[in-house]
Short mmCIF file of C-alpha atoms and ligand atoms in Angstrom, two decimals:
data_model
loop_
_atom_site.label_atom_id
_atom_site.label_comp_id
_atom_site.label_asym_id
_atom_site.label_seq_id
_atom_site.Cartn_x
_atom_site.Cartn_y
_atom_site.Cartn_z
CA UNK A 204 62.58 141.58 158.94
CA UNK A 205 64.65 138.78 160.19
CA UNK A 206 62.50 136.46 158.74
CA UNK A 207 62.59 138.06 155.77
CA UNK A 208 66.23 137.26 155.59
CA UNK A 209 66.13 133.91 156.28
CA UNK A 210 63.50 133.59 153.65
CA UNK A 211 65.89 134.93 150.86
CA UNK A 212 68.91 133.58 152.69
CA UNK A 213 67.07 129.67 152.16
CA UNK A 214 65.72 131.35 148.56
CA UNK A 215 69.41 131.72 147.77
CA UNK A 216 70.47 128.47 148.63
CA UNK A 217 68.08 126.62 146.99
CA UNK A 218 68.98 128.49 143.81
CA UNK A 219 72.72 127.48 144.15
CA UNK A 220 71.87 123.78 144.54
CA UNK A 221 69.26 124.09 141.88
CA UNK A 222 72.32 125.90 139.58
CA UNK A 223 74.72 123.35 140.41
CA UNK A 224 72.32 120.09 139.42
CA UNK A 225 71.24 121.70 136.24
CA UNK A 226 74.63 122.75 135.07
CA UNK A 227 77.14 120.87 137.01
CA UNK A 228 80.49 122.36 138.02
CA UNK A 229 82.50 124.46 136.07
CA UNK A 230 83.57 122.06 133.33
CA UNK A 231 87.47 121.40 132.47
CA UNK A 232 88.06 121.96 129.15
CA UNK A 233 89.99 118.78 128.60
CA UNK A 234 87.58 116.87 130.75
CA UNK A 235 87.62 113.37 129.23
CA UNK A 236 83.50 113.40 129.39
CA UNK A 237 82.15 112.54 126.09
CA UNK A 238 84.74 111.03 124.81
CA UNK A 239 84.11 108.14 122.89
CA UNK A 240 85.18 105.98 120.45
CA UNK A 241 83.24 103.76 117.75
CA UNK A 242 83.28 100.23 118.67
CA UNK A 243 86.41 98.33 117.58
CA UNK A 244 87.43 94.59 116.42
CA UNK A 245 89.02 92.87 119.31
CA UNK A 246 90.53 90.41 116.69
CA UNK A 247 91.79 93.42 114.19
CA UNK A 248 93.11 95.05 117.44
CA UNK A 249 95.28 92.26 117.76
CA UNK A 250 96.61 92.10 114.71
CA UNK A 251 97.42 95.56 114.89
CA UNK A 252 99.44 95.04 118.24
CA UNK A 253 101.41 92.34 116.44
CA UNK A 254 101.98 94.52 113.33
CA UNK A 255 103.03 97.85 114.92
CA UNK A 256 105.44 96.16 117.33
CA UNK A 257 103.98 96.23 120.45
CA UNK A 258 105.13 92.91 121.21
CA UNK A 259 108.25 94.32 121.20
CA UNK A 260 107.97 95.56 124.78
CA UNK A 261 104.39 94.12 126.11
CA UNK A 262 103.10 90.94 126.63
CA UNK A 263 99.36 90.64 127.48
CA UNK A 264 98.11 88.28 130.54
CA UNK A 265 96.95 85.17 129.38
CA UNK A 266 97.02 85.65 126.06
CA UNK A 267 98.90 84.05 123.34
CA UNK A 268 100.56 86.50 120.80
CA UNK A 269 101.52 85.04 117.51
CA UNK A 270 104.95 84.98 116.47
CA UNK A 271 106.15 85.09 120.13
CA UNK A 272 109.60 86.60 120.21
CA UNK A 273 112.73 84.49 119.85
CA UNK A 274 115.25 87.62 121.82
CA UNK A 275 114.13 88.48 125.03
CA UNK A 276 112.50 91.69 125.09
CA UNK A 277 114.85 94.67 126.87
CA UNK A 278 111.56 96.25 127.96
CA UNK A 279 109.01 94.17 129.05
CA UNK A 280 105.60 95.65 130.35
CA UNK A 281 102.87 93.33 130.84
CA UNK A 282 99.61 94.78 129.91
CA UNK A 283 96.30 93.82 131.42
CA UNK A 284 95.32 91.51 134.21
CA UNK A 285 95.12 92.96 138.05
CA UNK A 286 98.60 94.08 138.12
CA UNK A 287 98.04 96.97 136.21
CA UNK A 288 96.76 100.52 137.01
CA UNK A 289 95.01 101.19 133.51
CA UNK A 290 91.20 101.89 135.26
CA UNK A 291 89.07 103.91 132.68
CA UNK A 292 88.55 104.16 129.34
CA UNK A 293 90.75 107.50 128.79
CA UNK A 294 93.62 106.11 130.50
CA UNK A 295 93.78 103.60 128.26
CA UNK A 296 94.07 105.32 125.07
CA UNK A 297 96.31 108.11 126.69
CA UNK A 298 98.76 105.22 127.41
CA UNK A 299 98.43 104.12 123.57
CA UNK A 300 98.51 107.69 122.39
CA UNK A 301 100.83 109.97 124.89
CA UNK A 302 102.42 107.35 126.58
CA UNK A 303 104.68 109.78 129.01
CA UNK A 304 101.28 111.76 130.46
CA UNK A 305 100.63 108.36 132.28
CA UNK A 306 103.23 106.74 133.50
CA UNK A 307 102.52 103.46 134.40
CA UNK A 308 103.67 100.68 136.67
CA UNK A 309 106.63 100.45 139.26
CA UNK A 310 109.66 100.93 139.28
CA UNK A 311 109.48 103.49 137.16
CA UNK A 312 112.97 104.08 136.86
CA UNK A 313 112.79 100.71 134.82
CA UNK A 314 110.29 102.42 132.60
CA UNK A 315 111.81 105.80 131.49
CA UNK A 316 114.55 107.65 129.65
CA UNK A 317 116.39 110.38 131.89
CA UNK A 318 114.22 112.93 131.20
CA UNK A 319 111.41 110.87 132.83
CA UNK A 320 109.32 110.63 129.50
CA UNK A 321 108.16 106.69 128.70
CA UNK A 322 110.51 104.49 127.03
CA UNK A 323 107.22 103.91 124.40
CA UNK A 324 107.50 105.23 121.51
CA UNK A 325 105.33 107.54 120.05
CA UNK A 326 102.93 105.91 117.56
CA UNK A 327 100.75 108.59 116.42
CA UNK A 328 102.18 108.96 112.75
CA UNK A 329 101.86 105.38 112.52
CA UNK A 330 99.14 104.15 113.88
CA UNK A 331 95.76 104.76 112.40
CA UNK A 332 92.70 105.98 113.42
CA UNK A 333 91.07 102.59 113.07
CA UNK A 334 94.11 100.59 114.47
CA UNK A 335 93.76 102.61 117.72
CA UNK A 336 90.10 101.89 118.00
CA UNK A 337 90.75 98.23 117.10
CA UNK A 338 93.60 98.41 120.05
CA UNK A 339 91.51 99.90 122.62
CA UNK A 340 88.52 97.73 122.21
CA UNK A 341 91.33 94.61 122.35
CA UNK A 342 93.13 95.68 125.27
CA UNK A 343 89.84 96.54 127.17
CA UNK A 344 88.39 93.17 127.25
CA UNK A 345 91.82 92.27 129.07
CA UNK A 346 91.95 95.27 131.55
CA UNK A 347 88.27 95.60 132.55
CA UNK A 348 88.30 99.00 132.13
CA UNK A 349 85.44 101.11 132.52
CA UNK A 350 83.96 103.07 130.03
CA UNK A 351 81.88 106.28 130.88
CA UNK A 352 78.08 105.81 130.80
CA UNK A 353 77.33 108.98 129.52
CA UNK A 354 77.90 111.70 126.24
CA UNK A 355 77.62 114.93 126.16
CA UNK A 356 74.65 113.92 123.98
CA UNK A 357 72.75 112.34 126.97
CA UNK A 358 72.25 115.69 128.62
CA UNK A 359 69.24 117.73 126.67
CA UNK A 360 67.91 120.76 128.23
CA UNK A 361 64.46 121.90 127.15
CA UNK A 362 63.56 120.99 123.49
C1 HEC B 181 109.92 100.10 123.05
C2 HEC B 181 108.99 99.53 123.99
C3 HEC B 181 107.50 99.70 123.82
C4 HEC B 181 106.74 99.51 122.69
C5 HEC B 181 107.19 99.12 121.28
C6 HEC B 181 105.36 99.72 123.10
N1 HEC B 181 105.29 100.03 124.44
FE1 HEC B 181 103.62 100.30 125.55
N2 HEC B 181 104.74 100.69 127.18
C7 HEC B 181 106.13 100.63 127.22
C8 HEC B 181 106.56 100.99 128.56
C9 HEC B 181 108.01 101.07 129.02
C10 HEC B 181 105.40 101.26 129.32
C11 HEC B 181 105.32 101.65 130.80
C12 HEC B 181 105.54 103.12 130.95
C13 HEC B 181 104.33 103.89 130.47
O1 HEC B 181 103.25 103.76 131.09
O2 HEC B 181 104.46 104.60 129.49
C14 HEC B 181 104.28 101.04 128.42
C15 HEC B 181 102.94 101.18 128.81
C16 HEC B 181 101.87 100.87 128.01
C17 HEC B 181 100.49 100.88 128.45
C18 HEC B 181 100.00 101.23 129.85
C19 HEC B 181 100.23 100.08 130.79
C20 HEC B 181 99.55 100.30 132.15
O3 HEC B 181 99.08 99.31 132.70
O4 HEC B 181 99.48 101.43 132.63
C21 HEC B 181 99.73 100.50 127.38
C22 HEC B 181 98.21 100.34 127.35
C23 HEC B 181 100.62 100.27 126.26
N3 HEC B 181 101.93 100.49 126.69
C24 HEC B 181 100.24 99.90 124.99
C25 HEC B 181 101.11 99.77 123.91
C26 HEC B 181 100.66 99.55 122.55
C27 HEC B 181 99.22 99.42 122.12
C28 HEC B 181 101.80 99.49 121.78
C29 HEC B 181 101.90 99.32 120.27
C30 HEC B 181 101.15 100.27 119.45
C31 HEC B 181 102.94 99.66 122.66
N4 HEC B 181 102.48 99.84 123.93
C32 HEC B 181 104.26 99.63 122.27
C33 HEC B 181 106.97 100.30 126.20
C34 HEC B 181 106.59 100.03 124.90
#
């Protein structure tokens, strides 16, 4: 009987492991997996930055932005290089996109209104589709950011 037991009791493991590897855990429903965006034109994207006004407040490490500013800025970010905390693809475009859900760099302070929300505008009225794309695949080369390996599409179960 005891043996019995154990039998189910390693029958019923197995199963859970088995259960876990073919359908993963429990899935967010705002994970960021399979999100992904066409490829973009690093050169477009920096035409957009120029155009929409992000050199208004960002600079990019070693990289030459045509027309450099003639004021100083009053907010001045730096964008790429080490110093900067951007890591994965989805970060990146949720700083273009909804600036205040990441908030980036220290001090902070520096950085935000009183209400704690970034001192970036909001661009999504403005900004196309294809600018943002163009962005992204511009700003990417400069942060080495990762982009996830996989799409939904990559998993197939049975035919
Ligand atoms: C009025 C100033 C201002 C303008 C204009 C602006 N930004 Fe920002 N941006 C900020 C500030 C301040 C931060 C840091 C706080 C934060 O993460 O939101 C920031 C952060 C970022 C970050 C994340 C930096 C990091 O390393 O985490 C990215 C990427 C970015 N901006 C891209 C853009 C792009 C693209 C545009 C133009 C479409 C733009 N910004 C326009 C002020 C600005």
């Amino acid at each position: 009987m005891k043996n019995i037991i154990a039998k189910l009791g390693v029958a019923w493991f197995t199963c859970l492991v088995a259960m876990f590897l073919f359908v993963g855990c429990p899935m967010n429903e705002k994970s960021p997996i399979g999100f992904r965006l066409p490829e973009g034109s690093i050169w477009k994207g920096k035409t957009a930055f120029v155009e929409l006004g992000c050199i208004q407040c960002h600079s990019i490490e070693g990289e030459d932005l045509i027309p450099e500013l003639e004021a100083p800025r009053k907010v001045h970010v730096v964008l790429g290089g080490e110093v900067t905390r951007v890591k994965t693809y989805g970060q990146l475009v949720t700083s273009i996109i909804n600036p205040s859900h990441v908030i980036s760099a220290t001090p902070k302070a520096e950085f935000t209104d009183t209400d704690g929300n970034s001192l970036m505008p909001d661009f999504s009225e403005e900004m196309t589709v294809r600018q943002m794309i163009d962005i992204a695949e511009f700003l990417q080369a400069r942060y080495e950011v990762v982009i996830p390996s996989h799409a939904y599409g990559d998993y197939t179960y049975g035919p």
